[in-house]
Amino acid sequence: MPRKFMFTREEIISAALNLVRRGGMPALTARALGAELGTSSRPVFGLFKNMEEVQTEVMRAANDLYQCYLTEDMAGGKYPPYKASGMAYIRFAREEKELFRLLFMRDRSGERVEDSREEIRPLLEIIKGQLGLGEEDAYCFHLEMWIYVHGIATMLVTSYLEWDEGFISRVLTDGYEGMKARYMKGGQTYGGNSNGTPDKEV
């Protein structure tokens, strides 16, 4: 007879995610997870090889939640889709501080960071459509805007500032319009090199 488990993988991942939401990844231990489930750590290791596998699934679940923020805000119609993506990123930072730290503020020195262009393909297509930019210009435009958006988000997460949504919206518009003027100045765009950095300053 197949072994019956007290919990499903999904229930364990949900409990693990809640632990990380409250205390970050250091809070996710086998003992703490068992306590969150109201049992010992034994059921965890009946469905997962080790805690590293649980951590991997928590990362995936956190990213899934972030993607829900993006989808919801970009489809919501409150802001134009590209701006909505930045507002969603910042909203996620405000409402899910520990998950934001996990996804976007962890030490990446031991990771292989690859070109994530295809992950942001929908955003690049929006930029290209709105501004008439080529692929490289659209990519550079997004990288520069993302630095701007990420800066605001991290300052909210670290309690360096506490801006309301209206002011954040205004700041993002100012940044976007400034970048737009820079890229479209004189009817010309400014390309980027293979490292994604602009090849001409204005």
PDB file of C-alpha atoms in Angstrom, residues 9-186:
ATOM      1  CA  ARG A   9       3.926  19.243  -0.891  1.00  0.00           C
ATOM      2  CA  GLU A  10       1.822  22.334  -1.558  1.00  0.00           C
ATOM      3  CA  GLU A  11       0.790  22.643   2.090  1.00  0.00           C
ATOM      4  CA  ILE A  12       4.406  22.337   3.235  1.00  0.00           C
ATOM      5  CA  ILE A  13       5.576  24.922   0.701  1.00  0.00           C
ATOM      6  CA  SER A  14       2.804  27.287   1.795  1.00  0.00           C
ATOM      7  CA  ALA A  15       3.847  26.921   5.448  1.00  0.00           C
ATOM      8  CA  ALA A  16       7.499  27.455   4.501  1.00  0.00           C
ATOM      9  CA  LEU A  17       6.607  30.558   2.506  1.00  0.00           C
ATOM     10  CA  ASN A  18       4.770  31.985   5.509  1.00  0.00           C
ATOM     11  CA  LEU A  19       7.830  31.454   7.680  1.00  0.00           C
ATOM     12  CA  VAL A  20      10.017  33.288   5.173  1.00  0.00           C
ATOM     13  CA  ARG A  21       7.465  36.080   4.879  1.00  0.00           C
ATOM     14  CA  ARG A  22       7.782  36.715   8.607  1.00  0.00           C
ATOM     15  CA  GLY A  23      11.476  36.170   9.192  1.00  0.00           C
ATOM     16  CA  GLY A  24      13.315  35.759   5.929  1.00  0.00           C
ATOM     17  CA  MET A  25      15.090  32.625   4.756  1.00  0.00           C
ATOM     18  CA  PRO A  26      17.027  32.186   8.060  1.00  0.00           C
ATOM     19  CA  ALA A  27      13.661  31.505   9.740  1.00  0.00           C
ATOM     20  CA  LEU A  28      13.113  28.464   7.528  1.00  0.00           C
ATOM     21  CA  THR A  29      14.460  25.512   9.496  1.00  0.00           C
ATOM     22  CA  ALA A  30      13.151  21.956   9.698  1.00  0.00           C
ATOM     23  CA  ARG A  31      12.086  22.452  13.306  1.00  0.00           C
ATOM     24  CA  ALA A  32      10.357  25.775  12.596  1.00  0.00           C
ATOM     25  CA  LEU A  33       8.583  24.289   9.598  1.00  0.00           C
ATOM     26  CA  GLY A  34       7.344  21.363  11.666  1.00  0.00           C
ATOM     27  CA  ALA A  35       6.060  23.778  14.292  1.00  0.00           C
ATOM     28  CA  GLU A  36       4.323  25.860  11.616  1.00  0.00           C
ATOM     29  CA  LEU A  37       2.563  22.700  10.452  1.00  0.00           C
ATOM     30  CA  GLY A  38       1.763  21.649  14.021  1.00  0.00           C
ATOM     31  CA  THR A  39       3.886  18.525  13.879  1.00  0.00           C
ATOM     32  CA  SER A  40       7.513  17.377  13.919  1.00  0.00           C
ATOM     33  CA  SER A  41       9.877  17.847  10.987  1.00  0.00           C
ATOM     34  CA  ARG A  42       9.323  14.225   9.982  1.00  0.00           C
ATOM     35  CA  PRO A  43       6.533  14.816   7.427  1.00  0.00           C
ATOM     36  CA  VAL A  44       8.740  17.330   5.598  1.00  0.00           C
ATOM     37  CA  PHE A  45      11.420  14.793   4.811  1.00  0.00           C
ATOM     38  CA  GLY A  46       8.873  12.282   3.610  1.00  0.00           C
ATOM     39  CA  LEU A  47       8.146  14.564   0.655  1.00  0.00           C
ATOM     40  CA  PHE A  48      11.378  16.552   0.248  1.00  0.00           C
ATOM     41  CA  LYS A  49      14.944  15.295   0.029  1.00  0.00           C
ATOM     42  CA  ASN A  50      16.319  18.025   2.276  1.00  0.00           C
ATOM     43  CA  MET A  51      15.791  21.631   3.349  1.00  0.00           C
ATOM     44  CA  GLU A  52      17.642  22.878   0.278  1.00  0.00           C
ATOM     45  CA  GLU A  53      14.838  21.474  -1.854  1.00  0.00           C
ATOM     46  CA  VAL A  54      12.277  23.224   0.352  1.00  0.00           C
ATOM     47  CA  GLN A  55      14.194  26.494  -0.046  1.00  0.00           C
ATOM     48  CA  THR A  56      14.207  26.087  -3.824  1.00  0.00           C
ATOM     49  CA  GLU A  57      10.447  25.600  -3.821  1.00  0.00           C
ATOM     50  CA  VAL A  58       9.989  28.649  -1.599  1.00  0.00           C
ATOM     51  CA  MET A  59      11.997  30.712  -4.096  1.00  0.00           C
ATOM     52  CA  ARG A  60       9.739  29.464  -6.861  1.00  0.00           C
ATOM     53  CA  ALA A  61       6.596  30.215  -4.849  1.00  0.00           C
ATOM     54  CA  ALA A  62       7.837  33.717  -4.011  1.00  0.00           C
ATOM     55  CA  ASN A  63       8.506  34.394  -7.681  1.00  0.00           C
ATOM     56  CA  ASP A  64       5.065  33.057  -8.610  1.00  0.00           C
ATOM     57  CA  LEU A  65       3.535  35.515  -6.147  1.00  0.00           C
ATOM     58  CA  TYR A  66       5.562  38.368  -7.625  1.00  0.00           C
ATOM     59  CA  GLN A  67       4.397  37.387 -11.118  1.00  0.00           C
ATOM     60  CA  CYS A  68       0.819  37.592  -9.838  1.00  0.00           C
ATOM     61  CA  TYR A  69       1.491  41.175  -8.734  1.00  0.00           C
ATOM     62  CA  LEU A  70       2.798  41.987 -12.212  1.00  0.00           C
ATOM     63  CA  THR A  71      -0.108  40.343 -14.012  1.00  0.00           C
ATOM     64  CA  GLU A  72      -2.706  41.946 -11.770  1.00  0.00           C
ATOM     65  CA  ASP A  73      -1.310  45.468 -11.986  1.00  0.00           C
ATOM     66  CA  MET A  74      -0.511  45.385 -15.697  1.00  0.00           C
ATOM     67  CA  ALA A  75      -4.035  44.169 -16.497  1.00  0.00           C
ATOM     68  CA  GLY A  76      -5.740  46.410 -13.949  1.00  0.00           C
ATOM     69  CA  GLY A  77      -5.815  49.526 -16.109  1.00  0.00           C
ATOM     70  CA  LYS A  78      -4.934  51.973 -13.338  1.00  0.00           C
ATOM     71  CA  TYR A  79      -1.633  52.776 -15.033  1.00  0.00           C
ATOM     72  CA  PRO A  80      -0.271  52.181 -18.542  1.00  0.00           C
ATOM     73  CA  PRO A  81       1.138  48.627 -18.691  1.00  0.00           C
ATOM     74  CA  TYR A  82       4.838  49.537 -18.598  1.00  0.00           C
ATOM     75  CA  LYS A  83       4.398  51.932 -15.699  1.00  0.00           C
ATOM     76  CA  ALA A  84       2.178  49.367 -13.986  1.00  0.00           C
ATOM     77  CA  SER A  85       5.059  46.867 -14.041  1.00  0.00           C
ATOM     78  CA  GLY A  86       7.202  49.294 -12.051  1.00  0.00           C
ATOM     79  CA  MET A  87       4.384  50.098  -9.662  1.00  0.00           C
ATOM     80  CA  ALA A  88       3.809  46.358  -9.124  1.00  0.00           C
ATOM     81  CA  TYR A  89       7.504  45.835  -8.325  1.00  0.00           C
ATOM     82  CA  ILE A  90       7.377  48.618  -5.758  1.00  0.00           C
ATOM     83  CA  ARG A  91       4.060  47.397  -4.324  1.00  0.00           C
ATOM     84  CA  PHE A  92       5.530  43.924  -3.908  1.00  0.00           C
ATOM     85  CA  ALA A  93       8.475  45.457  -2.055  1.00  0.00           C
ATOM     86  CA  ARG A  94       6.149  47.372   0.259  1.00  0.00           C
ATOM     87  CA  GLU A  95       3.757  44.499   0.991  1.00  0.00           C
ATOM     88  CA  GLU A  96       6.130  41.507   0.941  1.00  0.00           C
ATOM     89  CA  LYS A  97       9.387  42.881   2.295  1.00  0.00           C
ATOM     90  CA  GLU A  98      11.047  39.587   3.162  1.00  0.00           C
ATOM     91  CA  LEU A  99      10.062  37.941  -0.111  1.00  0.00           C
ATOM     92  CA  PHE A 100      11.349  40.988  -1.990  1.00  0.00           C
ATOM     93  CA  ARG A 101      14.659  40.707  -0.123  1.00  0.00           C
ATOM     94  CA  LEU A 102      14.805  37.023  -1.012  1.00  0.00           C
ATOM     95  CA  LEU A 103      14.200  37.557  -4.719  1.00  0.00           C
ATOM     96  CA  PHE A 104      15.895  40.866  -5.390  1.00  0.00           C
ATOM     97  CA  MET A 105      18.316  41.705  -2.559  1.00  0.00           C
ATOM     98  CA  ARG A 106      20.096  38.419  -1.853  1.00  0.00           C
ATOM     99  CA  ASP A 107      23.812  37.867  -2.412  1.00  0.00           C
ATOM    100  CA  ARG A 108      24.182  36.760  -6.045  1.00  0.00           C
ATOM    101  CA  SER A 109      27.981  36.388  -6.024  1.00  0.00           C
ATOM    102  CA  GLY A 110      27.803  32.586  -6.123  1.00  0.00           C
ATOM    103  CA  GLU A 111      25.148  32.468  -8.823  1.00  0.00           C
ATOM    104  CA  ARG A 112      25.527  32.441 -12.568  1.00  0.00           C
ATOM    105  CA  VAL A 113      23.607  35.489 -13.702  1.00  0.00           C
ATOM    106  CA  GLU A 114      22.559  35.093 -17.310  1.00  0.00           C
ATOM    107  CA  ASP A 115      20.966  37.476 -19.764  1.00  0.00           C
ATOM    108  CA  SER A 116      17.349  37.646 -18.619  1.00  0.00           C
ATOM    109  CA  ARG A 117      16.142  39.423 -21.745  1.00  0.00           C
ATOM    110  CA  GLU A 118      13.541  36.828 -22.640  1.00  0.00           C
ATOM    111  CA  GLU A 119      12.039  37.040 -19.156  1.00  0.00           C
ATOM    112  CA  ILE A 120      11.278  40.710 -19.755  1.00  0.00           C
ATOM    113  CA  ARG A 121      10.296  40.272 -23.404  1.00  0.00           C
ATOM    114  CA  PRO A 122       6.728  41.621 -22.895  1.00  0.00           C
ATOM    115  CA  LEU A 123       8.146  44.813 -21.357  1.00  0.00           C
ATOM    116  CA  LEU A 124      10.658  45.245 -24.167  1.00  0.00           C
ATOM    117  CA  GLU A 125       7.891  44.902 -26.728  1.00  0.00           C
ATOM    118  CA  ILE A 126       5.880  47.605 -24.943  1.00  0.00           C
ATOM    119  CA  ILE A 127       8.856  49.976 -25.001  1.00  0.00           C
ATOM    120  CA  LYS A 128       9.564  49.247 -28.645  1.00  0.00           C
ATOM    121  CA  GLY A 129       5.932  49.848 -29.533  1.00  0.00           C
ATOM    122  CA  GLN A 130       5.547  53.037 -27.510  1.00  0.00           C
ATOM    123  CA  LEU A 131       8.826  54.712 -28.412  1.00  0.00           C
ATOM    124  CA  GLY A 132       9.774  53.123 -31.704  1.00  0.00           C
ATOM    125  CA  LEU A 133      13.101  51.924 -30.304  1.00  0.00           C
ATOM    126  CA  GLY A 134      15.137  49.022 -31.604  1.00  0.00           C
ATOM    127  CA  GLU A 135      15.919  45.936 -29.534  1.00  0.00           C
ATOM    128  CA  GLU A 136      19.152  47.178 -27.955  1.00  0.00           C
ATOM    129  CA  ASP A 137      17.805  50.638 -27.207  1.00  0.00           C
ATOM    130  CA  ALA A 138      14.669  49.167 -25.647  1.00  0.00           C
ATOM    131  CA  TYR A 139      16.789  46.851 -23.504  1.00  0.00           C
ATOM    132  CA  CYS A 140      19.031  49.696 -22.327  1.00  0.00           C
ATOM    133  CA  PHE A 141      15.997  51.888 -21.689  1.00  0.00           C
ATOM    134  CA  HIS A 142      14.468  49.192 -19.493  1.00  0.00           C
ATOM    135  CA  LEU A 143      17.709  48.547 -17.576  1.00  0.00           C
ATOM    136  CA  GLU A 144      18.053  52.230 -16.748  1.00  0.00           C
ATOM    137  CA  MET A 145      14.409  52.518 -15.710  1.00  0.00           C
ATOM    138  CA  TRP A 146      14.693  49.321 -13.663  1.00  0.00           C
ATOM    139  CA  ILE A 147      17.617  50.785 -11.702  1.00  0.00           C
ATOM    140  CA  TYR A 148      15.363  53.737 -10.913  1.00  0.00           C
ATOM    141  CA  VAL A 149      12.431  51.524  -9.863  1.00  0.00           C
ATOM    142  CA  HIS A 150      14.651  49.131  -7.888  1.00  0.00           C
ATOM    143  CA  GLY A 151      16.173  52.046  -5.989  1.00  0.00           C
ATOM    144  CA  ILE A 152      12.757  53.223  -4.820  1.00  0.00           C
ATOM    145  CA  ALA A 153      11.734  49.674  -3.893  1.00  0.00           C
ATOM    146  CA  THR A 154      14.858  48.991  -1.836  1.00  0.00           C
ATOM    147  CA  MET A 155      14.529  52.282   0.018  1.00  0.00           C
ATOM    148  CA  LEU A 156      10.977  51.291   0.970  1.00  0.00           C
ATOM    149  CA  VAL A 157      12.081  47.827   2.082  1.00  0.00           C
ATOM    150  CA  THR A 158      14.858  49.234   4.258  1.00  0.00           C
ATOM    151  CA  SER A 159      12.531  51.927   5.676  1.00  0.00           C
ATOM    152  CA  TYR A 160      14.796  54.648   4.291  1.00  0.00           C
ATOM    153  CA  LEU A 161      11.719  56.390   2.936  1.00  0.00           C
ATOM    154  CA  GLU A 162       7.948  56.005   3.062  1.00  0.00           C
ATOM    155  CA  TRP A 163       6.411  57.522  -0.051  1.00  0.00           C
ATOM    156  CA  ASP A 164       2.736  57.150  -0.842  1.00  0.00           C
ATOM    157  CA  GLU A 165       1.502  55.676  -4.096  1.00  0.00           C
ATOM    158  CA  GLY A 166       0.647  59.056  -5.621  1.00  0.00           C
ATOM    159  CA  PHE A 167       4.141  60.422  -5.135  1.00  0.00           C
ATOM    160  CA  ILE A 168       5.757  57.208  -6.409  1.00  0.00           C
ATOM    161  CA  SER A 169       3.569  57.411  -9.512  1.00  0.00           C
ATOM    162  CA  ARG A 170       4.692  60.972 -10.125  1.00  0.00           C
ATOM    163  CA  VAL A 171       8.362  60.079  -9.654  1.00  0.00           C
ATOM    164  CA  LEU A 172       8.139  57.171 -12.094  1.00  0.00           C
ATOM    165  CA  THR A 173       6.462  59.384 -14.673  1.00  0.00           C
ATOM    166  CA  ASP A 174       9.204  61.976 -14.278  1.00  0.00           C
ATOM    167  CA  GLY A 175      11.851  59.287 -14.714  1.00  0.00           C
ATOM    168  CA  TYR A 176      10.145  57.794 -17.751  1.00  0.00           C
ATOM    169  CA  GLU A 177       9.664  61.150 -19.457  1.00  0.00           C
ATOM    170  CA  GLY A 178      13.286  62.104 -18.782  1.00  0.00           C
ATOM    171  CA  MET A 179      14.519  58.817 -20.232  1.00  0.00           C
ATOM    172  CA  LYS A 180      12.188  59.191 -23.198  1.00  0.00           C
ATOM    173  CA  ALA A 181      13.549  62.666 -23.958  1.00  0.00           C
ATOM    174  CA  ARG A 182      17.115  61.387 -23.663  1.00  0.00           C
ATOM    175  CA  TYR A 183      16.566  58.494 -26.066  1.00  0.00           C
ATOM    176  CA  MET A 184      14.470  60.449 -28.533  1.00  0.00           C
ATOM    177  CA  LYS A 185      16.435  63.707 -28.511  1.00  0.00           C
ATOM    178  CA  GLY A 186      16.767  65.157 -31.964  1.00  0.00           C
TER     179      GLY A 186
END
